[in-house]
Amino acid sequence: MTDITRAVARAIITSQPNESAREAARQGLLDFIAVTLPVIRGNAPAPALTQIKALWPGQDARSRALKLGYCAHALDFDDFHRDFRGHPGAVILSALLALAPDIPGLLPDTFLDAWVIGVEMAGRLGLAAGNSHYLNGFHNTSTLGTLAACAAIARLAGASEADTASMLSASTSMATGLRVQFGTEIKPLHAGLAAQAAVTAAQLTLSGIQASGQDALRYFLAAYSPQT
């Protein structure tokens, strides 16, 4: 039986986005800025932002990811991916932008490629999980978004295949979020928590803490989308 997690990890580190994909990534980044910056500047409503800043005052990557994710999803005008059935940018770009300052010599194309890989991962996860995942009450932006953001981080950081597989495996233990929170401030916070979880999964692996090698993606899909 094919080890899905290792196969996906291999694709994450070897795929080569073309210039058309990079241009789409640039446009997606502009969209992210357009919906996030007004919230950060206080020009658009985000009722929980004051409390969130007080609870996570730090400027470490995990705190940055959480606050960016909340701001990106607060207005609910952020990008939507039909196959993913969620908002990829709020999670993926929040995680990437939070980590980017900590990666010396980072090139713009490296960042764009990681963003492309994250969106591709989001779409394929959405197709793999099928409609049952969403219908069972899960918030795809939060659950699948954690894994997609982790894939993007692995590409950004230049992780090995083994480390990428471990990051994905670790992220399956942190992927959560239910649609019952729609209509509350926890809903936009889902994006921030997912971005934070992806950063945490990557940092754990890169610090030497390895997750299970027993094809965690297969177990994740079996548990979270049993009807698929």
Coordinates of C-alpha atoms in Angstrom, one line a residue:
M1 CA 0.0 0.0 0.0
T2 CA 1.3 3.4 -1.0
D3 CA 2.4 5.6 1.9
I4 CA 0.3 8.7 1.1
T5 CA 2.1 10.9 3.5
R6 CA 5.5 10.2 2.1
A7 CA 4.2 10.5 -1.5
V8 CA 2.7 13.9 -0.7
A9 CA 5.9 15.0 1.1
R10 CA 7.9 14.1 -2.0
A11 CA 5.5 16.1 -4.2
I12 CA 5.7 19.1 -1.9
I13 CA 9.5 19.4 -2.1
T14 CA 9.9 18.5 -5.8
S15 CA 7.0 20.2 -7.6
Q16 CA 8.0 23.2 -9.7
P17 CA 5.3 25.9 -10.1
N18 CA 5.4 27.7 -13.4
E19 CA 5.3 31.5 -14.0
S20 CA 1.6 31.4 -14.5
A21 CA 1.1 29.9 -11.1
R22 CA 3.4 32.4 -9.5
E23 CA 1.5 35.3 -11.1
A24 CA -1.7 33.9 -9.7
A25 CA 0.1 33.7 -6.3
R26 CA 1.0 37.3 -6.6
Q27 CA -2.6 38.2 -7.2
G28 CA -3.6 36.1 -4.2
L29 CA -1.1 37.9 -2.0
L30 CA -2.6 41.2 -3.0
D31 CA -6.0 40.0 -2.2
F32 CA -4.8 38.9 1.2
I33 CA -3.3 42.3 1.9
A34 CA -6.5 44.0 0.8
V35 CA -8.7 42.2 3.2
T36 CA -6.2 42.0 6.1
L37 CA -4.6 45.4 6.3
P38 CA -7.8 47.4 7.1
V39 CA -8.4 45.1 10.1
I40 CA -4.8 45.4 11.3
R41 CA -5.0 49.2 11.0
G42 CA -8.3 49.4 12.8
N43 CA -10.2 50.7 9.8
A44 CA -12.5 47.7 9.7
P45 CA -14.4 45.9 12.4
A46 CA -12.8 43.0 14.3
P47 CA -14.5 42.8 17.7
A48 CA -12.1 40.3 19.3
L49 CA -8.8 41.8 18.0
T50 CA -8.1 43.8 21.2
Q51 CA -8.5 40.7 23.4
I52 CA -6.5 38.5 21.0
K53 CA -3.6 41.0 21.1
A54 CA -3.7 41.0 24.9
L55 CA -3.7 37.3 25.1
W56 CA -0.9 36.8 22.5
P57 CA 1.2 40.0 22.8
G58 CA 4.4 38.4 21.6
Q59 CA 6.0 38.8 18.2
D60 CA 7.2 35.2 17.8
A61 CA 6.2 33.3 14.7
R62 CA 3.4 31.4 16.4
S63 CA 1.8 34.6 17.8
R64 CA 2.2 36.4 14.5
A65 CA 0.5 33.6 12.6
L66 CA -2.5 33.5 15.0
K67 CA -3.0 37.3 14.8
L68 CA -2.6 37.5 11.1
G69 CA -5.0 34.6 10.5
Y70 CA -7.7 36.2 12.6
C71 CA -7.3 39.5 10.8
A72 CA -7.3 37.9 7.4
H73 CA -10.6 36.1 8.1
A74 CA -12.3 38.7 10.2
L75 CA -14.2 40.3 7.4
D76 CA -15.0 37.0 5.6
F77 CA -14.1 38.7 2.3
D78 CA -10.9 36.6 1.8
D79 CA -10.3 34.2 -1.0
F80 CA -12.4 31.0 -1.5
H81 CA -11.3 27.7 -3.1
R82 CA -14.2 25.6 -4.4
D83 CA -12.4 22.2 -4.1
F84 CA -11.0 23.1 -0.7
R85 CA -14.4 24.4 0.3
G86 CA -12.7 27.0 2.4
H87 CA -10.4 30.1 2.6
P88 CA -6.8 29.0 1.9
G89 CA -5.1 32.4 2.1
A90 CA -6.1 33.3 5.6
V91 CA -4.3 30.2 6.9
I92 CA -1.5 29.6 4.4
L93 CA -0.3 33.1 3.9
S94 CA -0.6 34.0 7.6
A95 CA 1.7 31.0 8.4
L96 CA 4.2 31.9 5.6
L97 CA 4.3 35.6 6.4
A98 CA 4.7 34.8 10.1
L99 CA 7.7 32.6 9.4
A100 CA 9.3 34.5 6.6
P101 CA 11.3 37.0 8.8
D102 CA 13.0 34.0 10.5
I103 CA 14.3 32.6 7.2
P104 CA 17.6 34.3 6.2
G105 CA 18.1 35.0 2.5
L106 CA 14.5 34.1 1.5
L107 CA 13.9 34.8 -2.2
P108 CA 10.5 36.2 -3.5
D109 CA 10.1 33.2 -5.8
T110 CA 10.7 30.8 -3.0
F111 CA 7.9 32.4 -1.0
L112 CA 5.5 32.4 -4.0
D113 CA 6.3 28.7 -4.7
A114 CA 5.5 27.8 -1.1
W115 CA 2.2 29.7 -1.4
V116 CA 1.4 27.9 -4.7
I117 CA 2.2 24.5 -3.1
G118 CA 0.0 25.3 -0.1
V119 CA -3.0 26.2 -2.3
E120 CA -2.5 23.0 -4.4
M121 CA -2.3 21.0 -1.1
A122 CA -5.5 22.7 0.1
G123 CA -7.4 21.8 -3.1
R124 CA -6.3 18.2 -3.2
L125 CA -7.1 17.7 0.5
G126 CA -10.6 19.1 -0.2
L127 CA -11.1 16.6 -3.0
A128 CA -9.7 13.8 -0.9
A129 CA -11.9 14.6 2.1
G130 CA -15.0 15.1 -0.1
N131 CA -18.2 16.7 0.9
S132 CA -18.6 14.5 3.9
H133 CA -15.9 16.3 5.9
Y134 CA -17.8 19.6 5.7
L135 CA -21.2 18.0 6.1
N136 CA -20.0 16.2 9.2
G137 CA -19.6 19.7 10.8
F138 CA -15.9 20.4 10.2
H139 CA -14.7 23.9 9.2
N140 CA -12.3 23.1 6.2
T141 CA -10.5 26.4 6.5
S142 CA -9.4 25.3 10.0
T143 CA -8.9 21.5 9.7
L144 CA -7.6 21.0 6.2
G145 CA -6.1 24.5 6.3
T146 CA -3.7 23.4 9.0
L147 CA -2.3 20.6 6.8
A148 CA -2.1 22.9 3.7
A149 CA -0.3 25.6 5.6
C150 CA 2.1 23.0 7.0
A151 CA 2.9 21.8 3.4
A152 CA 3.6 25.4 2.4
I153 CA 5.9 25.9 5.4
A154 CA 7.8 22.8 4.6
R155 CA 8.5 24.1 1.1
L156 CA 9.4 27.6 2.4
A157 CA 11.9 26.1 4.8
G158 CA 13.4 23.8 2.3
A159 CA 12.6 20.8 4.5
S160 CA 13.7 17.3 3.5
E161 CA 11.2 14.6 2.5
A162 CA 11.4 12.9 5.9
D163 CA 11.0 16.2 7.8
T164 CA 8.1 17.3 5.5
A165 CA 6.3 14.0 6.2
S166 CA 6.9 14.4 9.9
M167 CA 5.5 18.0 9.8
L168 CA 2.4 16.8 8.0
S169 CA 2.0 13.9 10.5
A170 CA 2.3 16.3 13.4
S171 CA -0.2 18.7 11.9
T172 CA -2.9 16.0 11.8
S173 CA -2.9 16.1 15.6
M174 CA -3.5 19.8 15.6
A175 CA -6.2 20.1 12.9
T176 CA -9.5 21.1 14.4
G177 CA -12.4 23.4 14.0
L178 CA -16.2 23.0 13.8
R179 CA -18.8 24.9 11.8
V180 CA -20.9 25.3 15.0
Q181 CA -18.7 28.3 15.7
F182 CA -20.0 30.2 12.5
G183 CA -21.4 33.5 13.5
T184 CA -19.1 33.9 16.5
E185 CA -15.6 35.5 16.8
I186 CA -14.2 32.0 17.2
K187 CA -14.9 31.4 13.4
P188 CA -12.3 33.9 12.1
L189 CA -10.0 32.8 14.9
H190 CA -10.1 29.3 13.4
A191 CA -7.8 30.7 10.6
G192 CA -5.4 32.1 13.1
L193 CA -5.3 28.9 15.2
A194 CA -4.8 26.8 12.1
A195 CA -1.9 29.0 11.0
Q196 CA -0.4 28.8 14.5
A197 CA -0.8 25.0 14.6
A198 CA 1.0 24.7 11.2
V199 CA 3.9 26.8 12.5
T200 CA 4.0 24.8 15.7
A201 CA 4.1 21.4 13.8
A202 CA 6.9 22.7 11.6
Q203 CA 8.9 24.0 14.5
L204 CA 8.6 20.8 16.4
T205 CA 9.9 18.8 13.5
L206 CA 12.8 21.2 12.8
S207 CA 13.8 21.1 16.5
G208 CA 14.2 17.3 16.2
I209 CA 10.8 16.1 17.5
Q210 CA 9.6 13.5 15.0
A211 CA 5.9 12.5 14.6
S212 CA 4.6 9.1 13.6
G213 CA 5.7 7.6 10.4
Q214 CA 2.6 5.5 10.0
D215 CA 1.0 7.4 7.1
A216 CA -0.8 9.9 9.2
L217 CA -2.6 11.5 6.2
R218 CA -4.4 8.2 5.5
Y219 CA -5.5 7.9 9.2
F220 CA -6.6 11.5 9.2
L221 CA -8.8 11.2 6.1
A222 CA -10.2 7.9 7.5
A223 CA -11.1 9.5 10.8
Y224 CA -12.3 12.9 9.5
S225 CA -14.1 11.8 6.3
P226 CA -15.2 8.2 6.9
Q227 CA -17.9 8.3 4.2
T228 CA -15.4 9.2 1.5

